[in-house]
Tab-separated table of C-alpha atoms in Angstrom:
chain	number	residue	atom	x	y	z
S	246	UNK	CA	-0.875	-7.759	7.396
S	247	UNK	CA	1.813	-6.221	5.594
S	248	UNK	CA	6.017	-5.624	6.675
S	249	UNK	CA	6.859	-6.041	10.520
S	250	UNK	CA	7.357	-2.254	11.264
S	251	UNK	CA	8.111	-1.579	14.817
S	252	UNK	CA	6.657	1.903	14.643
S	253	UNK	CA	3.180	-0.087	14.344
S	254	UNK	CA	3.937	-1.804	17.603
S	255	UNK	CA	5.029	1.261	19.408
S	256	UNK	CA	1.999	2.850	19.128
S	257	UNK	CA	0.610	0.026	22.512
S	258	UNK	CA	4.237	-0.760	23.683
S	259	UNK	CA	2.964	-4.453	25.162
S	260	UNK	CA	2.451	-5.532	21.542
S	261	UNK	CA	6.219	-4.290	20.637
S	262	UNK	CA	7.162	-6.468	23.546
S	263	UNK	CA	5.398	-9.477	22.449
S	264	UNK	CA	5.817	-9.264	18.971
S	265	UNK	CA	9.742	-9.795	20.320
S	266	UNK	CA	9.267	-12.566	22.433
S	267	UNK	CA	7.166	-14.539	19.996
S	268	UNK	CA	9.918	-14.076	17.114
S	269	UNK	CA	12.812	-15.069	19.764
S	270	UNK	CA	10.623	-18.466	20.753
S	271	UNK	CA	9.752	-19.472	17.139
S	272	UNK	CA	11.454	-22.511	15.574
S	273	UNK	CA	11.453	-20.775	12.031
S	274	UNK	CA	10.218	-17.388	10.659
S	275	UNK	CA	9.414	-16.957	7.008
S	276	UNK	CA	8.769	-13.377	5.269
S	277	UNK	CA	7.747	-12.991	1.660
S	278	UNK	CA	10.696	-10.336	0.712
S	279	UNK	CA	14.271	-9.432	0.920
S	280	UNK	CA	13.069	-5.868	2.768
S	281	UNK	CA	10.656	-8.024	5.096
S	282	UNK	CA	13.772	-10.141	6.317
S	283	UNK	CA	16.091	-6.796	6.948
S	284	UNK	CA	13.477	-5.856	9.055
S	285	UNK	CA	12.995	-9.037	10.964
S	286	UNK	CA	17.119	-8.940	11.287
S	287	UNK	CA	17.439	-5.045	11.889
S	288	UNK	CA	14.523	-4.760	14.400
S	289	UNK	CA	13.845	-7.947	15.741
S	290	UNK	CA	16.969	-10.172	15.666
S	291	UNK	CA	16.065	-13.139	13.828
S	292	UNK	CA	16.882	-14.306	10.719
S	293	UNK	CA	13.735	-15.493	8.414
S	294	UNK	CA	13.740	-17.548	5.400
S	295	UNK	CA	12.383	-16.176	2.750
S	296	UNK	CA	9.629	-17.772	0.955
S	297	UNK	CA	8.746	-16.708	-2.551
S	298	UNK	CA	4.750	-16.019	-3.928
S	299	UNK	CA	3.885	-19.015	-6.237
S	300	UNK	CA	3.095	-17.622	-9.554
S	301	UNK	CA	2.190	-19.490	-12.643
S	302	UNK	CA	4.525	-18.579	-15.335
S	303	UNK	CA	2.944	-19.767	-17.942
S	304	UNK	CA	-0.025	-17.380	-18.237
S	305	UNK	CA	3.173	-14.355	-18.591
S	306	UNK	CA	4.087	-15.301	-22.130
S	307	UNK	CA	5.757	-12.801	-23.772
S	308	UNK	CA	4.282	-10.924	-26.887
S	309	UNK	CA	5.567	-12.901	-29.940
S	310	UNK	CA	5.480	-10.048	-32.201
S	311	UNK	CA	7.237	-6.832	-31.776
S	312	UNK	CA	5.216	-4.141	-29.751
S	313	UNK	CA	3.459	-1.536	-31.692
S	314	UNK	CA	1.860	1.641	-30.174
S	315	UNK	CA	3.870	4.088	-27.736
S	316	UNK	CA	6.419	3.013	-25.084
S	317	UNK	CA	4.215	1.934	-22.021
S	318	UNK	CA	5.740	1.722	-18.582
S	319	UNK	CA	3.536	-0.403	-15.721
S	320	UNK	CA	3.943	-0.068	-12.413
S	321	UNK	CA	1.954	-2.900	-10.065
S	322	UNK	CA	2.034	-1.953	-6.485
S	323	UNK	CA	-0.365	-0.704	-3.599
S	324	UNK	CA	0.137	2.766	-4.018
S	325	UNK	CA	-0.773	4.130	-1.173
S	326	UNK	CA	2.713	2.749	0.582
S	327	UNK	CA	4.942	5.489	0.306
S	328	UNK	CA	7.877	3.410	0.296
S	329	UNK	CA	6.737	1.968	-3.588
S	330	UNK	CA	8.095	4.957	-4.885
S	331	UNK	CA	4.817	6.286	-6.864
S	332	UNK	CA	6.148	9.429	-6.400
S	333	UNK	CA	9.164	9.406	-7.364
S	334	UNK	CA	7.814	7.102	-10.210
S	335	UNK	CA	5.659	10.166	-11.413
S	336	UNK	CA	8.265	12.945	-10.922
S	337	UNK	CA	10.787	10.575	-13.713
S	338	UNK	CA	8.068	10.086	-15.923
S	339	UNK	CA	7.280	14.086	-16.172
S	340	UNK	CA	11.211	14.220	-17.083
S	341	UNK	CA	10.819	11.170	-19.541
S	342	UNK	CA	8.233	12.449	-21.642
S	343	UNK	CA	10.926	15.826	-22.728
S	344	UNK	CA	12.708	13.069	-24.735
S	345	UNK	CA	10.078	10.862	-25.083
S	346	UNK	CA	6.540	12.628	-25.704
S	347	UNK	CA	4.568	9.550	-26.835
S	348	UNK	CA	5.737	7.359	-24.040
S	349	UNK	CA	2.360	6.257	-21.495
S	350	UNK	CA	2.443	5.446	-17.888
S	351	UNK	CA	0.234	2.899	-16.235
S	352	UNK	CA	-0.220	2.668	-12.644
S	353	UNK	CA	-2.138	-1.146	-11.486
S	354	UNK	CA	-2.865	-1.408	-8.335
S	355	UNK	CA	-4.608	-0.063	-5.195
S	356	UNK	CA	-5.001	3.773	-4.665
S	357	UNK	CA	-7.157	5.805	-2.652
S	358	UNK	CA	-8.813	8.929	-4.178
S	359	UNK	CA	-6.325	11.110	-2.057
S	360	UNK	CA	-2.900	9.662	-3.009
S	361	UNK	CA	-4.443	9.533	-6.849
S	362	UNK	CA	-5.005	13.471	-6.193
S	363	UNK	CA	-1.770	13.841	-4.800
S	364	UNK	CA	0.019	12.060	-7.915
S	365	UNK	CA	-2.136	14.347	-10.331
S	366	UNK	CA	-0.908	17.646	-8.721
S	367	UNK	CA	2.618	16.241	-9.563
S	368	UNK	CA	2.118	15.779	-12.987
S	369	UNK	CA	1.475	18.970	-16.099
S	370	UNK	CA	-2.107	19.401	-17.460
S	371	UNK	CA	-0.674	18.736	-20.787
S	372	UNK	CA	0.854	15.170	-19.834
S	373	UNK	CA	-2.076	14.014	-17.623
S	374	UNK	CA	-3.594	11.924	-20.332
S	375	UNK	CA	-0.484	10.209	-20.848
S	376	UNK	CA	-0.694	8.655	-17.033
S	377	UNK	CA	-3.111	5.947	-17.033
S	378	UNK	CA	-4.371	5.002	-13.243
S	379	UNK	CA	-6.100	2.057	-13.352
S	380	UNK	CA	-6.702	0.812	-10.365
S	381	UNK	CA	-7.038	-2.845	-9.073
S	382	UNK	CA	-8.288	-4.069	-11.641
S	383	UNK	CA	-8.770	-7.806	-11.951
S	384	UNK	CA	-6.281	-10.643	-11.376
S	385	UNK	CA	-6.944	-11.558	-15.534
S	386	UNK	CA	-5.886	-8.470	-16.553
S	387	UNK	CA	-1.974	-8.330	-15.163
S	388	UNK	CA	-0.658	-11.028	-18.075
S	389	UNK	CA	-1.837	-9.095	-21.067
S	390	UNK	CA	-0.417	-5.651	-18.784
S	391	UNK	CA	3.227	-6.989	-18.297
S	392	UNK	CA	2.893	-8.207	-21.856
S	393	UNK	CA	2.151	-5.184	-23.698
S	394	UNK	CA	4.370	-3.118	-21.251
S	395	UNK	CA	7.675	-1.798	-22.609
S	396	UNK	CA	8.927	-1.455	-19.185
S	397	UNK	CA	8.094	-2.516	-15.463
S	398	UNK	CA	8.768	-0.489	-12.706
């Protein structure tokens, strides 16, 4: 469902309400991130554990021989959340490519239509072909992306 943001549950002020009680009553609460559990501490009161996302190492080798081609930075993340700093993301990468004009940008993940439009507008005509929006691709494709990446963001 995504981080336990009280603004969600203001919007029908019961839920905010229950949301409470049912965190106060529960033997143990368990978030997936370090930002979920400040907001189960800052807005809720309780303190979750935190349980990492299994992920099977072995299929993220790294690339055994040096990387050839320009200097790729990835970026995996639902863009659409404004707090994954796409934005922000796109503005540096603009900067970047003044000192380092060969250098690509590839953004994984999901993005609607508007928010791609919206990253477009922030980037020059003449360095659009440099950013690389790919979309969700498939689940095969992120081990050979991290491995060919210079740099994840």
């Amino acid at each position: 469902q995504g981080p336990p943001i009280p603004e969600i549950y203001r919007r029908l002020p019961p839920e905010l309400s229950m949301m409470r009680k049912v965190f106060a009553k529960a033997d143990r609460v368990a978030v997936l991130s370090e930002y979920c559990r400040t907001l189960m501490r800052n807005n809720f009161g309780v303190e979750p554990v935190i349980i990492p996302m299994s992920v099977d190492m072995s299929v993220f080798t790294p690339k055994a021989e040096p990387k050839d081609g320009p200097p790729t930075i990835l970026s995996t993340a639902s863009f659409k959340e404004p707090r994954k700093g796409a934005r922000t993301l796109v503005r540096a990468f603009v900067k970047l490519k003044e000192r380092v004009p060969d250098a690509v940008l590839q953004l994984s993940g999901e993005i609607t239509p508007d928010v791609q439009a919206e990253l477009a507008r922030l980037i020059p005509p003449a360095i659009l072909p440099s950013v690389q929006m790919l979309g969700v691709g498939k689940l095969g494709d992120l081990p050979k992306l991290y491995r060919e990446a210079t740099i994840v963001c």
